[in-house]
Short mmCIF file of C-alpha atoms in Angstrom, two decimals:
data_model
loop_
_atom_site.label_atom_id
_atom_site.label_comp_id
_atom_site.label_asym_id
_atom_site.label_seq_id
_atom_site.Cartn_x
_atom_site.Cartn_y
_atom_site.Cartn_z
CA UNK A 1 -1.42 3.79 69.04
CA UNK A 2 -1.31 5.80 65.85
CA UNK A 3 2.08 7.19 66.87
CA UNK A 4 3.53 3.68 67.30
CA UNK A 5 2.20 2.62 63.88
CA UNK A 6 3.78 5.68 62.30
CA UNK A 7 7.10 5.01 64.01
CA UNK A 8 7.14 1.40 62.77
CA UNK A 9 6.41 2.63 59.26
CA UNK A 10 9.24 5.14 59.43
CA UNK A 11 11.69 2.49 60.69
CA UNK A 12 10.74 0.07 57.90
CA UNK A 13 11.05 2.85 55.33
CA UNK A 14 14.51 3.70 56.68
CA UNK A 15 15.54 0.06 56.22
CA UNK A 16 14.47 0.28 52.53
CA UNK A 17 11.28 -1.71 52.94
CA UNK A 18 8.19 0.35 52.01
CA UNK A 19 5.70 -0.11 54.86
CA UNK A 20 2.83 -1.11 52.58
CA UNK A 21 4.96 -3.88 51.04
CA UNK A 22 5.82 -5.51 54.34
CA UNK A 23 2.70 -7.65 54.06
CA UNK A 24 3.60 -11.05 52.52
CA UNK A 25 0.44 -10.98 50.38
CA UNK A 26 1.23 -7.59 48.90
CA UNK A 27 4.82 -8.59 48.27
CA UNK A 28 3.60 -11.63 46.34
CA UNK A 29 1.25 -9.51 44.22
CA UNK A 30 4.02 -7.07 43.32
CA UNK A 31 6.43 -9.91 42.53
CA UNK A 32 3.84 -11.61 40.32
CA UNK A 33 3.11 -8.37 38.46
CA UNK A 34 6.80 -7.71 37.88
CA UNK A 35 7.34 -11.25 36.63
CA UNK A 36 4.38 -11.02 34.26
CA UNK A 37 5.64 -7.75 32.78
CA UNK A 38 9.21 -8.95 32.43
CA UNK A 39 8.06 -12.22 30.90
CA UNK A 40 7.01 -10.75 27.54
CA UNK A 41 9.71 -10.76 24.88
CA UNK A 42 10.24 -7.45 23.10
CA UNK A 43 8.29 -6.99 19.87
CA UNK A 44 10.15 -7.65 16.65
CA UNK A 45 10.97 -4.60 14.57
CA UNK A 46 10.50 -4.84 10.81
CA UNK A 47 12.13 -1.94 9.01
CA UNK A 48 10.82 -0.22 5.92
CA UNK A 49 12.99 -2.18 3.49
CA UNK A 50 11.85 -5.51 4.92
CA UNK A 51 8.19 -4.48 4.76
CA UNK A 52 8.29 -3.09 1.24
CA UNK A 53 10.31 -5.95 -0.24
CA UNK A 54 8.06 -8.69 1.12
CA UNK A 55 4.46 -7.43 0.91
CA UNK A 56 2.29 -6.73 -2.14
CA UNK A 57 -1.28 -5.58 -2.66
CA UNK A 58 -2.13 -9.10 -3.85
CA UNK A 59 -1.20 -10.39 -0.38
CA UNK A 60 -3.86 -8.18 1.16
CA UNK A 61 -6.92 -8.63 -1.08
CA UNK A 62 -8.26 -11.90 0.30
CA UNK A 63 -7.83 -10.87 3.94
CA UNK A 64 -9.36 -7.42 3.37
CA UNK A 65 -12.36 -8.98 1.61
CA UNK A 66 -12.83 -11.31 4.59
CA UNK A 67 -12.53 -8.33 6.95
CA UNK A 68 -15.35 -6.50 5.13
CA UNK A 69 -17.51 -9.60 5.45
CA UNK A 70 -16.84 -9.77 9.17
CA UNK A 71 -17.43 -6.03 9.54
CA UNK A 72 -20.90 -6.31 8.00
CA UNK A 73 -21.75 -9.13 10.40
CA UNK A 74 -20.71 -7.10 13.43
CA UNK A 75 -17.69 -9.31 14.01
CA UNK A 76 -15.11 -6.51 14.06
CA UNK A 77 -14.39 -4.07 16.86
CA UNK A 78 -13.53 -0.82 15.07
CA UNK A 79 -13.31 2.36 17.15
CA UNK A 80 -13.60 5.74 15.50
CA UNK A 81 -10.24 7.05 14.27
CA UNK A 82 -8.32 9.49 16.41
CA UNK A 83 -6.99 12.61 14.72
CA UNK A 84 -4.23 14.81 16.13
CA UNK A 85 -3.67 18.09 14.33
CA UNK A 86 -0.16 19.52 14.60
CA UNK A 87 -0.45 23.24 14.01
CA UNK A 88 2.47 25.06 12.45
CA UNK A 89 4.79 26.87 14.84
CA UNK A 90 8.47 27.62 15.20
CA UNK A 91 9.03 24.18 16.73
CA UNK A 92 6.43 21.94 15.04
CA UNK A 93 4.19 21.14 12.09
CA UNK A 94 2.22 21.58 10.11
CA UNK A 95 0.96 18.02 9.95
CA UNK A 96 -1.67 15.49 10.92
CA UNK A 97 -1.59 12.21 12.80
CA UNK A 98 -4.26 9.52 12.38
CA UNK A 99 -4.60 6.58 14.77
CA UNK A 100 -6.75 3.64 13.73
CA UNK A 101 -7.08 0.04 14.77
CA UNK A 102 -9.33 -2.93 15.00
CA UNK A 103 -9.86 -6.55 15.88
CA UNK A 104 -11.52 -9.10 13.61
CA UNK A 105 -13.28 -11.71 15.71
CA UNK A 106 -11.60 -15.13 16.02
CA UNK A 107 -8.25 -13.98 14.63
CA UNK A 108 -5.03 -14.34 16.65
CA UNK A 109 -3.89 -10.71 16.47
CA UNK A 110 -5.21 -7.17 16.53
CA UNK A 111 -3.62 -4.04 15.12
CA UNK A 112 -3.12 -0.41 16.06
CA UNK A 113 -1.79 1.97 13.41
CA UNK A 114 -0.24 5.41 13.68
CA UNK A 115 -0.07 7.33 10.38
CA UNK A 116 1.47 10.78 10.08
CA UNK A 117 0.64 12.78 6.97
CA UNK A 118 0.93 16.26 5.49
CA UNK A 119 4.21 17.16 7.17
CA UNK A 120 5.06 19.17 4.08
CA UNK A 121 8.09 20.92 5.56
CA UNK A 122 9.83 17.54 5.46
CA UNK A 123 10.32 17.99 1.72
CA UNK A 124 12.73 20.86 2.40
CA UNK A 125 14.78 18.43 4.50
CA UNK A 126 14.80 15.70 1.88
CA UNK A 127 12.26 13.64 3.82
CA UNK A 128 8.84 12.34 2.77
CA UNK A 129 5.77 14.20 4.11
CA UNK A 130 4.31 11.03 5.64
CA UNK A 131 5.40 8.21 7.93
CA UNK A 132 3.81 5.55 10.08
CA UNK A 133 3.96 2.30 12.00
CA UNK A 134 1.71 -0.70 12.51
CA UNK A 135 1.74 -2.43 15.89
CA UNK A 136 0.51 -6.02 15.71
CA UNK A 137 -0.55 -7.42 19.08
CA UNK A 138 -1.10 -10.97 20.31
CA UNK A 139 -4.86 -11.29 20.86
CA UNK A 140 -4.33 -14.03 23.48
CA UNK A 141 -1.82 -12.30 25.75
CA UNK A 142 -2.18 -8.64 24.78
CA UNK A 143 1.57 -8.42 24.18
CA UNK A 144 2.90 -6.56 21.11
CA UNK A 145 4.36 -9.01 18.61
CA UNK A 146 5.76 -6.74 15.93
CA UNK A 147 6.32 -3.11 15.04
CA UNK A 148 6.25 -2.51 11.28
CA UNK A 149 7.94 0.67 10.05
CA UNK A 150 5.79 0.95 6.95
CA UNK A 151 5.61 4.72 6.34
CA UNK A 152 2.12 4.35 4.84
CA UNK A 153 3.15 1.45 2.58
CA UNK A 154 0.87 -1.05 4.35
CA UNK A 155 -1.89 1.56 4.51
CA UNK A 156 -1.64 2.02 0.75
CA UNK A 157 -1.70 -1.77 0.25
CA UNK A 158 -4.87 -2.26 2.26
CA UNK A 159 -6.46 0.75 0.51
CA UNK A 160 -5.64 -0.83 -2.85
CA UNK A 161 -7.06 -4.13 -1.65
CA UNK A 162 -10.30 -2.38 -0.67
CA UNK A 163 -10.36 -0.88 -4.16
CA UNK A 164 -10.18 -4.37 -5.64
CA UNK A 165 -13.04 -5.57 -3.43
CA UNK A 166 -15.15 -2.56 -4.43
CA UNK A 167 -14.50 -3.13 -8.13
CA UNK A 168 -15.21 -6.87 -7.85
CA UNK A 169 -18.60 -6.45 -6.19
CA UNK A 170 -19.80 -3.06 -7.46
CA UNK A 171 -19.09 -3.24 -11.20
CA UNK A 172 -20.02 -5.60 -13.99
CA UNK A 173 -17.65 -7.85 -15.97
CA UNK A 174 -18.22 -5.69 -19.06
CA UNK A 175 -16.83 -2.61 -17.32
CA UNK A 176 -13.16 -2.77 -18.19
CA UNK A 177 -12.05 0.82 -18.91
CA UNK A 178 -10.64 2.06 -15.63
CA UNK A 179 -9.77 5.70 -15.03
CA UNK A 180 -7.41 7.05 -12.38
CA UNK A 181 -7.74 10.66 -11.21
CA UNK A 182 -4.62 11.27 -9.19
CA UNK A 183 -1.57 9.18 -10.06
CA UNK A 184 0.48 8.80 -6.89
CA UNK A 185 1.33 5.80 -4.70
CA UNK A 186 -2.29 4.90 -3.90
CA UNK A 187 -3.24 4.99 -7.59
CA UNK A 188 -0.49 2.47 -8.35
CA UNK A 189 -1.90 0.07 -5.79
CA UNK A 190 -5.42 0.66 -7.11
CA UNK A 191 -4.19 -0.20 -10.61
CA UNK A 192 -2.43 -3.33 -9.39
CA UNK A 193 -5.52 -4.33 -7.47
CA UNK A 194 -7.90 -3.64 -10.36
CA UNK A 195 -5.79 -5.83 -12.64
CA UNK A 196 -6.37 -8.78 -10.29
CA UNK A 197 -10.14 -8.48 -10.74
CA UNK A 198 -10.28 -8.61 -14.55
CA UNK A 199 -8.30 -7.49 -17.62
CA UNK A 200 -8.44 -3.71 -17.84
CA UNK A 201 -7.61 -0.77 -20.06
CA UNK A 202 -6.33 2.20 -18.11
CA UNK A 203 -6.92 5.95 -18.46
CA UNK A 204 -4.86 8.38 -16.39
CA UNK A 205 -5.18 12.04 -15.46
CA UNK A 206 -3.29 14.08 -12.89
CA UNK A 207 -1.89 17.57 -12.59
CA UNK A 208 1.54 15.97 -12.28
CA UNK A 209 2.84 12.46 -12.86
CA UNK A 210 0.25 10.92 -15.18
CA UNK A 211 2.73 10.07 -17.96
CA UNK A 212 5.12 8.36 -15.54
CA UNK A 213 2.27 6.52 -13.83
CA UNK A 214 0.84 5.24 -17.10
CA UNK A 215 4.22 4.09 -18.40
CA UNK A 216 5.11 2.30 -15.16
CA UNK A 217 1.75 0.58 -14.76
CA UNK A 218 1.56 -0.44 -18.41
CA UNK A 219 5.01 -2.04 -18.20
CA UNK A 220 4.34 -3.72 -14.84
CA UNK A 221 0.82 -4.98 -15.51
CA UNK A 222 1.00 -5.55 -19.25
CA UNK A 223 -2.13 -3.51 -19.94
CA UNK A 224 -2.67 -0.50 -22.21
CA UNK A 225 -2.81 2.96 -20.61
CA UNK A 226 -3.91 6.24 -22.13
CA UNK A 227 -3.07 9.64 -20.68
CA UNK A 228 -5.73 12.34 -21.14
CA UNK A 229 -5.61 16.09 -20.75
CA UNK A 230 -8.56 16.60 -18.38
CA UNK A 231 -10.70 14.89 -15.76
CA UNK A 232 -13.71 15.53 -17.99
CA UNK A 233 -12.14 13.56 -20.83
CA UNK A 234 -11.27 10.73 -18.46
CA UNK A 235 -14.83 10.54 -17.12
CA UNK A 236 -16.27 10.31 -20.61
CA UNK A 237 -14.09 7.31 -21.43
CA UNK A 238 -14.24 5.38 -18.14
CA UNK A 239 -16.55 2.65 -16.81
CA UNK A 240 -14.83 2.68 -13.42
CA UNK A 241 -13.13 5.70 -11.87
CA UNK A 242 -10.69 5.62 -8.98
CA UNK A 243 -10.15 8.99 -7.31
CA UNK A 244 -7.18 9.35 -4.96
CA UNK A 245 -6.23 12.99 -4.68
CA UNK A 246 -5.42 15.20 -1.65
CA UNK A 247 -9.14 16.01 -1.58
CA UNK A 248 -8.77 19.78 -1.43
CA UNK A 249 -11.52 20.19 -4.05
CA UNK A 250 -13.93 18.06 -6.07
CA UNK A 251 -12.41 16.31 -9.08
CA UNK A 252 -15.37 15.55 -11.39
CA UNK A 253 -18.87 16.67 -12.32
CA UNK A 254 -22.10 14.75 -12.85
CA UNK A 255 -22.47 15.84 -16.49
CA UNK A 256 -19.05 14.36 -17.31
CA UNK A 257 -19.95 10.79 -16.30
CA UNK A 258 -20.48 7.91 -18.70
CA UNK A 259 -24.25 7.66 -19.39
CA UNK A 260 -23.91 3.87 -19.67
CA UNK A 261 -23.21 3.72 -15.95
CA UNK A 262 -20.11 4.25 -13.87
CA UNK A 263 -18.62 3.01 -10.61
CA UNK A 264 -16.66 5.67 -8.72
CA UNK A 265 -14.31 4.36 -6.04
CA UNK A 266 -13.22 7.35 -3.96
CA UNK A 267 -10.39 7.10 -1.43
CA UNK A 268 -9.10 10.66 -1.12
CA UNK A 269 -11.33 11.84 1.72
CA UNK A 270 -10.33 10.68 5.19
CA UNK A 271 -10.83 13.79 7.32
CA UNK A 272 -13.46 16.54 7.57
CA UNK A 273 -11.55 19.01 5.42
CA UNK A 274 -11.46 16.77 2.33
CA UNK A 275 -13.95 16.17 -0.48
CA UNK A 276 -13.49 14.66 -3.98
CA UNK A 277 -17.05 13.94 -5.13
CA UNK A 278 -19.68 16.72 -5.51
CA UNK A 279 -22.82 16.38 -3.38
CA UNK A 280 -25.10 16.17 -6.43
CA UNK A 281 -23.18 13.13 -7.71
CA UNK A 282 -23.46 11.49 -4.30
CA UNK A 283 -27.19 12.22 -4.14
CA UNK A 284 -27.75 10.74 -7.61
CA UNK A 285 -25.77 7.60 -6.87
CA UNK A 286 -26.23 4.23 -5.27
CA UNK A 287 -24.00 5.23 -2.38
CA UNK A 288 -21.96 2.51 -0.65
CA UNK A 289 -19.73 3.25 2.34
CA UNK A 290 -16.91 1.26 3.84
CA UNK A 291 -18.25 2.20 7.29
CA UNK A 292 -21.13 4.67 7.51
CA UNK A 293 -20.38 5.91 11.02
CA UNK A 294 -16.99 6.92 9.66
CA UNK A 295 -17.85 8.24 6.18
CA UNK A 296 -20.53 10.47 7.73
CA UNK A 297 -17.79 12.19 9.72
CA UNK A 298 -14.70 12.16 7.49
CA UNK A 299 -15.72 10.72 4.11
CA UNK A 300 -17.57 11.89 1.02
CA UNK A 301 -20.92 11.34 2.72
CA UNK A 302 -20.10 14.16 5.14
CA UNK A 303 -20.31 16.81 2.39
CA UNK A 304 -23.66 15.48 1.11
CA UNK A 305 -25.09 15.52 4.64
CA UNK A 306 -23.81 19.04 5.16
CA UNK A 307 -25.35 20.17 1.86
CA UNK A 308 -28.68 18.69 2.89
CA UNK A 309 -28.98 16.49 -0.20
CA UNK A 310 -28.64 13.18 1.66
CA UNK A 311 -29.33 11.65 5.05
CA UNK A 312 -27.78 8.51 6.49
CA UNK A 313 -31.01 6.75 5.51
CA UNK A 314 -29.98 7.30 1.86
CA UNK A 315 -26.93 5.06 2.27
CA UNK A 316 -27.65 2.02 0.12
CA UNK A 317 -25.26 -0.32 1.89
CA UNK A 318 -21.91 -0.78 3.52
CA UNK A 319 -19.42 -2.58 1.30
CA UNK A 320 -19.42 -5.67 3.49
CA UNK A 321 -23.16 -6.09 2.95
CA UNK A 322 -22.58 -6.25 -0.80
CA UNK A 323 -19.66 -8.65 -0.35
CA UNK A 324 -21.85 -10.89 1.82
CA UNK A 325 -24.66 -10.86 -0.75
CA UNK A 326 -27.08 -9.10 1.58
CA UNK A 327 -27.31 -6.24 -0.92
CA UNK A 328 -26.92 -6.32 -4.71
CA UNK A 329 -24.03 -4.49 -6.38
CA UNK A 330 -24.49 -3.11 -9.87
CA UNK A 331 -27.97 -3.10 -11.41
CA UNK A 332 -28.06 -1.53 -14.87
CA UNK A 333 -26.81 1.89 -15.97
CA UNK A 334 -26.57 3.50 -12.56
CA UNK A 335 -24.00 5.66 -10.83
CA UNK A 336 -22.38 3.86 -7.93
CA UNK A 337 -20.10 5.64 -5.49
CA UNK A 338 -18.01 3.56 -3.11
CA UNK A 339 -16.64 5.75 -0.33
CA UNK A 340 -13.39 4.32 1.09
CA UNK A 341 -12.18 6.17 4.16
CA UNK A 342 -10.12 3.23 5.40
CA UNK A 343 -11.26 1.17 8.38
CA UNK A 344 -9.55 -0.44 11.32
CA UNK A 345 -10.82 -3.75 9.95
CA UNK A 346 -8.54 -3.32 6.94
CA UNK A 347 -5.63 -2.40 9.21
CA UNK A 348 -6.24 -5.52 11.30
CA UNK A 349 -6.36 -7.61 8.14
CA UNK A 350 -3.10 -6.35 6.62
CA UNK A 351 -1.48 -6.47 10.07
CA UNK A 352 -2.29 -10.16 10.36
CA UNK A 353 -0.98 -10.81 6.84
CA UNK A 354 2.22 -8.91 7.57
CA UNK A 355 2.86 -10.78 10.80
CA UNK A 356 2.12 -14.19 9.26
CA UNK A 357 4.49 -13.55 6.37
CA UNK A 358 7.31 -11.51 7.86
CA UNK A 359 7.58 -13.34 11.18
CA UNK A 360 8.74 -16.37 9.20
CA UNK A 361 11.76 -14.52 7.81
#
């Protein structure tokens, strides 16, 4: 009997009909699966020029604020980021790849982001050291809708938007002198975002680029900017300090800070090798994370935990809790540190904004 079954299978295979597909039911399943796969249109591709010429940090602020609210209510699915380290060899690297994503409940899309950074050998080839794409997916069908070649532009926008939310809820209206330690692309978006919260006076310090940053932001935003010669001088003048450096070493000290109270919004640490804020400053602060399970692994909180000066129980709040009013922001002359590592909730928010706006072009 088994021999006859095998012979029939061989004959059907020779005729080009796989034996397991000879069953009408199985044939229907395969046909249905093929139809379903072929039925999705290809995702739209939005190139870098289209993305950068049509999106601004102001577009992102409202959606990112809403995403933080949803995050605090447990209404966002945010997995831990994936990190791929590309070690230097004769054929690759050095560099890093970060993969983040998230879904905000009751929104029509979700987003997955791939960001490549620190490919420093690109500079020798006339290329930037970073690149990246956002993939925005239909939350009803699971089909990709759009691929956005943003090369970290959208990441920087949503980071700036988070900076605006942090300033809005974690500083007082009287705090209007805003310092920027590190004056690259993220600092520009932080400045643009800060200017949407209230009128500001800017102070800038960086090893390179502070003069150009101050001139550009002053002209664009119509606000005064002062360039100082040290981070210590900047800290003494500033009510709010944005730090956005490569995070190779700490950028300020506790004794430098304004005794009238200061809000530090740190965005330079997003992997375990980075740290901008000293552990003693973190321990002395009202510490607010964007997402504690993340900042404890790759943010500023990680260094304080490692130093033994804080535990996760010392975290005052996540930013969304302050936005929702569950926790109070500024209370008097305190040090507040807002640790922004960047969450998948923000990526989902800017992804939705990008699709809504650019899909209409």
